[in-house]
Amino acid sequence: MINNADKAMYLAKKNGRNRYQFFKAKRDAARIQRTDIESQLHGALKDDAIFLDFQPKIDIATGYLCSGEALVRWRNPTLGLMLPSAFMPIAEASGSIVPIGHWVLRETCRRLQAWREKDVEIVPMAVNMSAIELRDKTLPARIADILTETGLEARFLELEVTESDLMHQSDASVSTLVALSDLGIHIAIDDFGAGSVSLKHLKRFPIDTLNIAPCFVHDMLENAEDASFINALIHLGQNLALRVIAKGVETQAQLDHLKSLGCDGAQGFLFSKPLSATDFLALLGHDPPSWQQPRMAPGITVGSPCSRGG
Ligand code: C2E
Ligand code: MG
């Protein structure tokens, strides 16, 4: 009881002192689970419990698979399969994000190059970057080392940085992005439109692609404001000679509308959920016999390059 009273007291102090706070068993359980996840995360890479899924992106004009996105997952020994939202914020807070992010980059490059060496026609693959990774001045050198070690050409790697992370970056991070772009790596802004974009800042970054946030795609057919917003974002991107990809495309009607607006690419459950490495490889054209066709929209062809950017 004294222990729990202490916890309530510390929370009261943390929340501004001169106040009272009840102890809540539920909150304590969440804190314990967070601490457990934090300590399990340290061993997760060593235990081969972290792995990647890959989600295709489609060139809207041609219907071809044009690139992909690597998405991290964790097979947690007690909690089962965990998606990034359940553990990446903890990884960021505890510092595990740096080794995990490094592993994601290396594993993505290693896999792509291994597929290429099997004569598979590979497509560029995007890797998500957190703000913490971006602040690391050694990032360009580390990525250059990974490319040398794996043998992958830089043009097959794309880094996705969220708009909100990008807008809060210092000048040092701008130099990091410039150094990465100079290596030949593509840079994309993820969740574009959902953060506090400053067009003045946008000019400072060496960007190749704008990924429109799924919330606008989701509501664009019901909400006239979202439809106008998407239209404006597509034109903004294209006038700046950037590739524009709509994320979270789930229906044919959304795809038709995006096509009529001239959007370059799309990603979403309409085409495919994130796939295992084996299924993504099959999508690239080399089927192991047991592979099952993932759900693809009618008319989607795979294995050919993008009409722009790719
Ligand atoms: P994101 O970069 O926006 O990635 C796309 C997310 O949207 C994925 O969720 C994907 O499963 C989901 N998604 C794709 N199409 C659809 C759709 O049509 N409808 C809906 N409702 N969802 C769709 P996931 O895998 O849970 O990833 C969530 C976020 O976690 C990612 O969002 C990304 O910000 C972050 N993340 C994933 N992998 C990494 C990583 O290796 N490093 C870092 N730093 N962040 C990562
Ligand atoms: Mg992303």
Short mmCIF file of C-alpha atoms and ligand atoms in Angstrom, two decimals:
data_model
loop_
_atom_site.label_atom_id
_atom_site.label_comp_id
_atom_site.label_asym_id
_atom_site.label_seq_id
_atom_site.Cartn_x
_atom_site.Cartn_y
_atom_site.Cartn_z
CA MET A 1 0.00 0.00 0.00
CA ILE A 2 2.84 2.37 0.91
CA ASN A 3 4.52 1.53 -2.38
CA ASN A 4 1.36 2.42 -4.32
CA ALA A 5 0.87 5.61 -2.30
CA ASP A 6 4.43 6.58 -3.20
CA LYS A 7 3.71 6.07 -6.90
CA ALA A 8 0.63 8.37 -6.63
CA MET A 9 2.74 10.97 -4.81
CA TYR A 10 5.44 10.92 -7.50
CA LEU A 11 2.82 11.35 -10.20
CA ALA A 12 1.28 14.29 -8.31
CA LYS A 13 4.74 15.90 -8.09
CA LYS A 14 5.39 15.24 -11.77
CA ASN A 15 2.04 16.83 -12.70
CA GLY A 16 2.89 20.11 -11.00
CA ARG A 17 3.00 19.56 -7.21
CA ASN A 18 0.56 21.04 -4.67
CA ARG A 19 -2.14 18.61 -5.78
CA TYR A 20 -3.42 15.14 -4.89
CA GLN A 21 -3.44 12.07 -7.09
CA PHE A 22 -5.15 8.68 -6.68
CA PHE A 23 -3.18 5.51 -7.34
CA LYS A 24 -4.75 3.65 -10.29
CA ALA A 25 -3.97 -0.05 -10.73
CA LYS A 26 -4.73 0.19 -14.49
CA ARG A 27 -2.22 2.98 -14.97
CA ASP A 28 0.33 1.03 -12.95
CA ALA A 29 -0.24 -2.06 -15.12
CA ALA A 30 0.34 0.04 -18.26
CA ARG A 31 3.56 1.41 -16.75
CA ILE A 32 4.77 -2.11 -15.87
CA GLN A 33 3.94 -3.33 -19.38
CA ARG A 34 5.87 -0.40 -20.83
CA THR A 35 8.88 -1.22 -18.67
CA ASP A 36 8.64 -4.89 -19.73
CA ILE A 37 8.46 -3.93 -23.42
CA GLU A 38 11.45 -1.62 -22.95
CA SER A 39 13.61 -4.37 -21.48
CA GLN A 40 12.41 -7.02 -24.00
CA LEU A 41 13.20 -4.64 -26.86
CA HIS A 42 16.90 -4.70 -25.96
CA GLY A 43 17.11 -8.40 -26.77
CA ALA A 44 14.63 -8.42 -29.66
CA LEU A 45 17.16 -7.90 -32.44
CA LYS A 46 19.50 -10.55 -31.03
CA ASP A 47 16.60 -13.02 -30.81
CA ASP A 48 15.58 -12.46 -34.45
CA ALA A 49 12.19 -11.34 -33.17
CA ILE A 50 12.12 -8.15 -35.27
CA PHE A 51 11.22 -8.56 -38.93
CA LEU A 52 9.98 -6.57 -41.92
CA ASP A 53 6.86 -6.64 -44.05
CA PHE A 54 6.79 -4.88 -47.39
CA GLN A 55 3.83 -2.98 -48.85
CA PRO A 56 3.63 -2.26 -52.59
CA LYS A 57 3.07 1.18 -54.12
CA ILE A 58 1.37 1.41 -57.49
CA ASP A 59 1.95 3.80 -60.37
CA ILE A 60 -1.60 5.08 -60.99
CA ALA A 61 -1.22 5.88 -64.71
CA THR A 62 0.18 2.46 -65.67
CA GLY A 63 -1.17 0.25 -62.87
CA TYR A 64 2.33 -1.17 -62.33
CA LEU A 65 4.01 -1.90 -59.05
CA CYS A 66 6.59 0.88 -58.83
CA SER A 67 8.07 0.77 -55.33
CA GLY A 68 7.49 -0.50 -51.81
CA GLU A 69 7.70 0.41 -48.15
CA ALA A 70 9.46 -1.65 -45.48
CA LEU A 71 7.42 -1.82 -42.26
CA VAL A 72 8.89 -3.14 -39.03
CA ARG A 73 7.13 -5.77 -36.87
CA TRP A 74 8.01 -7.50 -33.60
CA ARG A 75 7.14 -11.06 -32.60
CA ASN A 76 6.95 -10.39 -28.85
CA PRO A 77 7.44 -13.53 -26.76
CA THR A 78 4.51 -12.73 -24.43
CA LEU A 79 2.31 -10.23 -26.30
CA GLY A 80 2.42 -11.83 -29.76
CA LEU A 81 2.77 -9.91 -33.04
CA MET A 82 3.23 -6.20 -32.42
CA LEU A 83 2.81 -3.37 -34.95
CA PRO A 84 5.13 -0.35 -34.84
CA SER A 85 2.62 1.93 -33.08
CA ALA A 86 2.77 -0.41 -30.05
CA PHE A 87 6.54 -0.39 -29.63
CA MET A 88 8.27 2.29 -31.73
CA PRO A 89 7.31 5.14 -29.35
CA ILE A 90 8.88 3.09 -26.51
CA ALA A 91 11.92 2.37 -28.69
CA GLU A 92 12.24 6.12 -29.33
CA ALA A 93 11.99 6.99 -25.65
CA SER A 94 14.46 4.30 -24.56
CA GLY A 95 17.06 4.82 -27.31
CA SER A 96 16.53 1.34 -28.87
CA ILE A 97 15.34 3.16 -31.98
CA VAL A 98 18.94 3.65 -33.14
CA PRO A 99 19.94 -0.06 -33.33
CA ILE A 100 16.46 -1.02 -34.59
CA GLY A 101 16.51 1.69 -37.27
CA HIS A 102 20.01 0.63 -38.33
CA TRP A 103 18.86 -2.99 -38.56
CA VAL A 104 15.80 -1.97 -40.67
CA LEU A 105 18.03 -0.07 -43.11
CA ARG A 106 20.56 -2.87 -43.39
CA GLU A 107 17.96 -5.63 -43.69
CA THR A 108 16.06 -3.72 -46.39
CA CYS A 109 19.24 -3.16 -48.44
CA ARG A 110 20.45 -6.73 -47.87
CA ARG A 111 17.13 -8.24 -49.02
CA LEU A 112 16.80 -6.03 -52.09
CA GLN A 113 20.34 -6.83 -53.20
CA ALA A 114 19.83 -10.57 -52.55
CA TRP A 115 16.71 -10.48 -54.77
CA ARG A 116 18.61 -8.56 -57.42
CA GLU A 117 21.37 -11.15 -57.41
CA LYS A 118 18.68 -13.75 -58.14
CA ASP A 119 17.92 -11.73 -61.31
CA VAL A 120 14.71 -10.34 -59.88
CA GLU A 121 13.76 -6.91 -61.21
CA ILE A 122 13.66 -4.97 -57.94
CA VAL A 123 11.86 -1.69 -57.21
CA PRO A 124 12.95 1.16 -54.90
CA MET A 125 12.05 0.51 -51.25
CA ALA A 126 11.17 3.16 -48.67
CA VAL A 127 12.37 2.98 -45.07
CA ASN A 128 10.76 5.11 -42.34
CA MET A 129 13.08 7.39 -40.37
CA SER A 130 12.29 8.76 -36.93
CA ALA A 131 13.31 12.27 -35.89
CA ILE A 132 15.90 10.80 -33.50
CA GLU A 133 17.62 8.89 -36.30
CA LEU A 134 17.64 12.00 -38.45
CA ARG A 135 19.42 13.95 -35.74
CA ASP A 136 22.31 11.46 -35.82
CA LYS A 137 25.13 13.12 -37.75
CA THR A 138 26.67 9.73 -38.55
CA LEU A 139 23.54 8.64 -40.48
CA PRO A 140 24.83 9.43 -44.02
CA ALA A 141 28.15 7.65 -43.34
CA ARG A 142 26.35 4.66 -41.80
CA ILE A 143 24.00 4.39 -44.78
CA ALA A 144 26.92 4.75 -47.21
CA ASP A 145 28.62 1.85 -45.37
CA ILE A 146 25.47 -0.27 -45.57
CA LEU A 147 25.21 0.38 -49.32
CA THR A 148 28.87 -0.55 -49.82
CA GLU A 149 28.59 -3.65 -47.64
CA THR A 150 25.39 -4.94 -49.27
CA GLY A 151 26.23 -3.75 -52.79
CA LEU A 152 22.82 -2.08 -53.26
CA GLU A 153 22.65 0.97 -55.54
CA ALA A 154 21.52 4.08 -53.65
CA ARG A 155 18.68 4.75 -56.13
CA PHE A 156 16.82 1.72 -54.75
CA LEU A 157 16.63 3.24 -51.28
CA GLU A 158 14.11 5.89 -50.27
CA LEU A 159 13.84 7.45 -46.80
CA GLU A 160 10.43 8.55 -45.50
CA VAL A 161 10.46 11.36 -42.97
CA THR A 162 7.15 12.58 -41.54
CA GLU A 163 6.17 16.14 -42.23
CA SER A 164 5.93 17.00 -38.52
CA ASP A 165 9.41 15.56 -37.83
CA LEU A 166 10.82 17.46 -40.78
CA MET A 167 9.40 20.81 -39.71
CA HIS A 168 11.09 20.54 -36.32
CA GLN A 169 14.54 19.73 -37.65
CA SER A 170 17.57 21.90 -37.07
CA ASP A 171 20.01 23.10 -39.72
CA ALA A 172 22.20 20.08 -38.91
CA SER A 173 19.40 17.74 -39.99
CA VAL A 174 18.97 19.69 -43.23
CA SER A 175 22.67 19.01 -43.92
CA THR A 176 22.12 15.33 -43.08
CA LEU A 177 19.28 15.13 -45.60
CA VAL A 178 21.37 16.94 -48.23
CA ALA A 179 24.24 14.46 -47.64
CA LEU A 180 21.82 11.54 -48.01
CA SER A 181 20.35 13.00 -51.17
CA ASP A 182 23.88 13.53 -52.52
CA LEU A 183 24.46 9.79 -52.07
CA GLY A 184 21.63 9.26 -54.56
CA ILE A 185 19.03 8.23 -51.98
CA HIS A 186 15.47 9.46 -52.54
CA ILE A 187 13.79 11.46 -49.78
CA ALA A 188 10.01 11.42 -49.26
CA ILE A 189 7.84 13.43 -46.89
CA ASP A 190 5.41 11.07 -45.19
CA ASP A 191 1.98 12.08 -43.89
CA PHE A 192 2.12 15.24 -45.97
CA GLY A 193 -0.71 17.64 -45.11
CA ALA A 194 -1.23 16.28 -41.59
CA GLY A 195 1.49 18.35 -39.89
CA SER A 196 2.28 22.02 -39.76
CA VAL A 197 3.88 22.38 -43.16
CA SER A 198 5.75 25.58 -43.87
CA LEU A 199 6.33 26.08 -47.56
CA LYS A 200 9.31 28.30 -46.75
CA HIS A 201 10.89 25.36 -44.90
CA LEU A 202 9.91 22.87 -47.58
CA LYS A 203 12.28 24.60 -50.01
CA ARG A 204 15.26 23.85 -47.75
CA PHE A 205 14.90 20.08 -48.03
CA PRO A 206 16.08 17.93 -50.94
CA ILE A 207 12.74 16.18 -51.44
CA ASP A 208 11.75 13.83 -54.28
CA THR A 209 8.31 12.62 -53.18
CA LEU A 210 5.28 13.82 -51.22
CA ASN A 211 3.19 11.09 -49.56
CA ILE A 212 -0.33 12.45 -48.95
CA ALA A 213 -1.59 11.54 -45.45
CA PRO A 214 -4.24 8.75 -45.45
CA CYS A 215 -6.76 10.87 -43.50
CA PHE A 216 -7.33 13.11 -46.56
CA VAL A 217 -7.72 10.14 -48.90
CA HIS A 218 -10.14 8.48 -46.47
CA ASP A 219 -12.55 11.44 -46.40
CA MET A 220 -12.01 13.00 -49.82
CA LEU A 221 -15.17 11.60 -51.44
CA GLU A 222 -17.42 12.70 -48.58
CA ASN A 223 -15.72 15.91 -47.61
CA ALA A 224 -15.39 18.69 -50.19
CA GLU A 225 -12.64 20.40 -48.18
CA ASP A 226 -10.48 17.26 -48.14
CA ALA A 227 -11.07 16.83 -51.89
CA SER A 228 -9.89 20.40 -52.55
CA PHE A 229 -6.96 19.88 -50.23
CA ILE A 230 -5.82 16.75 -52.08
CA ASN A 231 -6.18 18.54 -55.38
CA ALA A 232 -4.03 21.41 -54.05
CA LEU A 233 -1.38 19.02 -52.65
CA ILE A 234 -1.13 17.13 -55.95
CA HIS A 235 -0.68 20.37 -57.87
CA LEU A 236 1.79 21.73 -55.34
CA GLY A 237 3.91 18.58 -55.59
CA GLN A 238 3.78 18.43 -59.36
CA ASN A 239 4.60 22.11 -59.78
CA LEU A 240 7.68 21.52 -57.64
CA ALA A 241 8.52 18.51 -59.87
CA LEU A 242 7.93 16.09 -56.99
CA ARG A 243 6.27 12.70 -57.24
CA VAL A 244 2.97 12.56 -55.31
CA ILE A 245 1.79 9.31 -53.71
CA ALA A 246 -1.60 8.96 -52.01
CA LYS A 247 -1.50 6.69 -48.95
CA GLY A 248 -4.31 4.64 -47.42
CA VAL A 249 -6.20 4.04 -50.69
CA GLU A 250 -8.90 1.48 -49.86
CA THR A 251 -11.57 1.79 -52.57
CA GLN A 252 -11.77 1.83 -56.35
CA ALA A 253 -13.75 5.11 -56.15
CA GLN A 254 -10.85 6.75 -54.29
CA LEU A 255 -8.38 5.44 -56.87
CA ASP A 256 -10.54 6.71 -59.77
CA HIS A 257 -10.75 10.15 -58.18
CA LEU A 258 -6.98 10.29 -57.57
CA LYS A 259 -6.39 9.25 -61.16
CA SER A 260 -8.67 12.04 -62.42
CA LEU A 261 -6.61 14.53 -60.36
CA GLY A 262 -3.37 13.28 -61.93
CA CYS A 263 -1.88 11.80 -58.74
CA ASP A 264 1.27 9.78 -59.56
CA GLY A 265 1.10 6.82 -57.19
CA ALA A 266 -1.00 5.07 -54.56
CA GLN A 267 -0.51 2.71 -51.66
CA GLY A 268 -3.22 1.01 -49.64
CA PHE A 269 -5.30 -2.03 -48.83
CA LEU A 270 -7.08 -1.76 -52.22
CA PHE A 271 -3.91 -3.14 -53.80
CA SER A 272 -2.34 -5.10 -51.00
CA LYS A 273 -1.79 -5.22 -47.26
CA PRO A 274 1.85 -5.27 -46.11
CA LEU A 275 3.34 -8.59 -47.31
CA SER A 276 5.96 -10.95 -45.95
CA ALA A 277 9.33 -10.85 -47.75
CA THR A 278 8.41 -14.12 -49.52
CA ASP A 279 5.12 -12.72 -50.81
CA PHE A 280 6.69 -9.45 -51.89
CA LEU A 281 9.37 -11.37 -53.76
CA ALA A 282 6.62 -13.35 -55.47
CA LEU A 283 4.99 -10.08 -56.44
CA LEU A 284 8.24 -9.01 -58.06
CA GLY A 285 7.88 -11.95 -60.37
CA HIS A 286 9.51 -15.05 -58.92
CA ASP A 287 6.80 -17.26 -57.41
CA PRO A 288 7.68 -19.99 -54.98
CA PRO A 289 5.04 -22.68 -55.84
CA SER A 290 3.09 -22.29 -52.60
CA TRP A 291 2.66 -18.54 -52.87
CA GLN A 292 -0.89 -17.17 -52.98
CA GLN A 293 -1.77 -14.07 -54.96
CA PRO A 294 -2.32 -11.15 -52.58
CA ARG A 295 -5.48 -9.11 -53.06
CA MET A 296 -4.79 -6.79 -55.98
CA ALA A 297 -7.23 -4.44 -57.66
CA PRO A 298 -8.39 -5.49 -61.13
CA GLY A 299 -6.03 -4.24 -63.80
CA ILE A 300 -2.98 -4.04 -61.52
CA THR A 301 0.08 -5.47 -63.19
CA VAL A 302 3.31 -6.01 -61.36
CA GLY A 303 7.02 -6.04 -62.03
CA SER A 304 7.46 -2.95 -64.19
CA PRO A 305 9.04 0.39 -63.41
CA CYS A 306 7.30 3.64 -62.53
CA SER A 307 6.53 6.13 -65.24
CA ARG A 308 8.08 8.88 -63.05
CA GLY A 309 10.63 9.06 -60.32
CA GLY A 310 11.38 5.32 -59.92
P1 C2E B 1 3.42 4.84 -42.39
O1 C2E B 1 4.80 5.17 -42.75
O2 C2E B 1 2.34 5.80 -42.76
O3 C2E B 1 3.13 3.38 -43.00
C1 C2E B 1 1.92 2.96 -43.50
C2 C2E B 1 1.02 2.36 -42.45
O4 C2E B 1 -0.32 2.41 -42.92
C3 C2E B 1 1.32 0.88 -42.17
O5 C2E B 1 0.97 0.61 -40.80
C4 C2E B 1 0.33 0.18 -43.10
O6 C2E B 1 -0.04 -1.13 -42.68
C5 C2E B 1 -0.86 1.11 -42.99
N1 C2E B 1 -1.70 1.08 -44.20
C6 C2E B 1 -1.29 0.90 -45.48
N2 C2E B 1 -2.34 0.96 -46.34
C7 C2E B 1 -3.44 1.18 -45.58
C8 C2E B 1 -4.85 1.32 -45.89
O7 C2E B 1 -5.28 1.28 -47.03
N3 C2E B 1 -5.68 1.53 -44.82
C9 C2E B 1 -5.23 1.60 -43.53
N4 C2E B 1 -6.13 1.79 -42.56
N5 C2E B 1 -3.90 1.47 -43.20
C10 C2E B 1 -3.02 1.26 -44.21
P2 C2E B 1 2.03 0.00 -39.80
O8 C2E B 1 2.85 -1.05 -40.44
O9 C2E B 1 1.30 -0.31 -38.54
O10 C2E B 1 3.03 1.24 -39.54
C11 C2E B 1 2.61 2.37 -38.83
C12 C2E B 1 3.67 3.43 -38.79
O11 C2E B 1 4.83 2.99 -38.05
C13 C2E B 1 4.23 3.77 -40.18
O12 C2E B 1 3.32 4.62 -40.79
C14 C2E B 1 5.56 4.42 -39.82
O13 C2E B 1 5.37 5.78 -39.47
C15 C2E B 1 5.96 3.65 -38.57
N6 C2E B 1 6.99 2.66 -38.94
C16 C2E B 1 6.85 1.46 -39.55
N7 C2E B 1 8.05 0.86 -39.73
C17 C2E B 1 8.98 1.71 -39.24
C18 C2E B 1 10.43 1.68 -39.14
O14 C2E B 1 11.12 0.75 -39.59
N8 C2E B 1 11.04 2.77 -38.56
C19 C2E B 1 10.31 3.84 -38.08
N9 C2E B 1 10.99 4.86 -37.53
N10 C2E B 1 8.97 3.90 -38.16
C20 C2E B 1 8.31 2.85 -38.73
MG MG B 2 5.96 5.60 -44.16
#
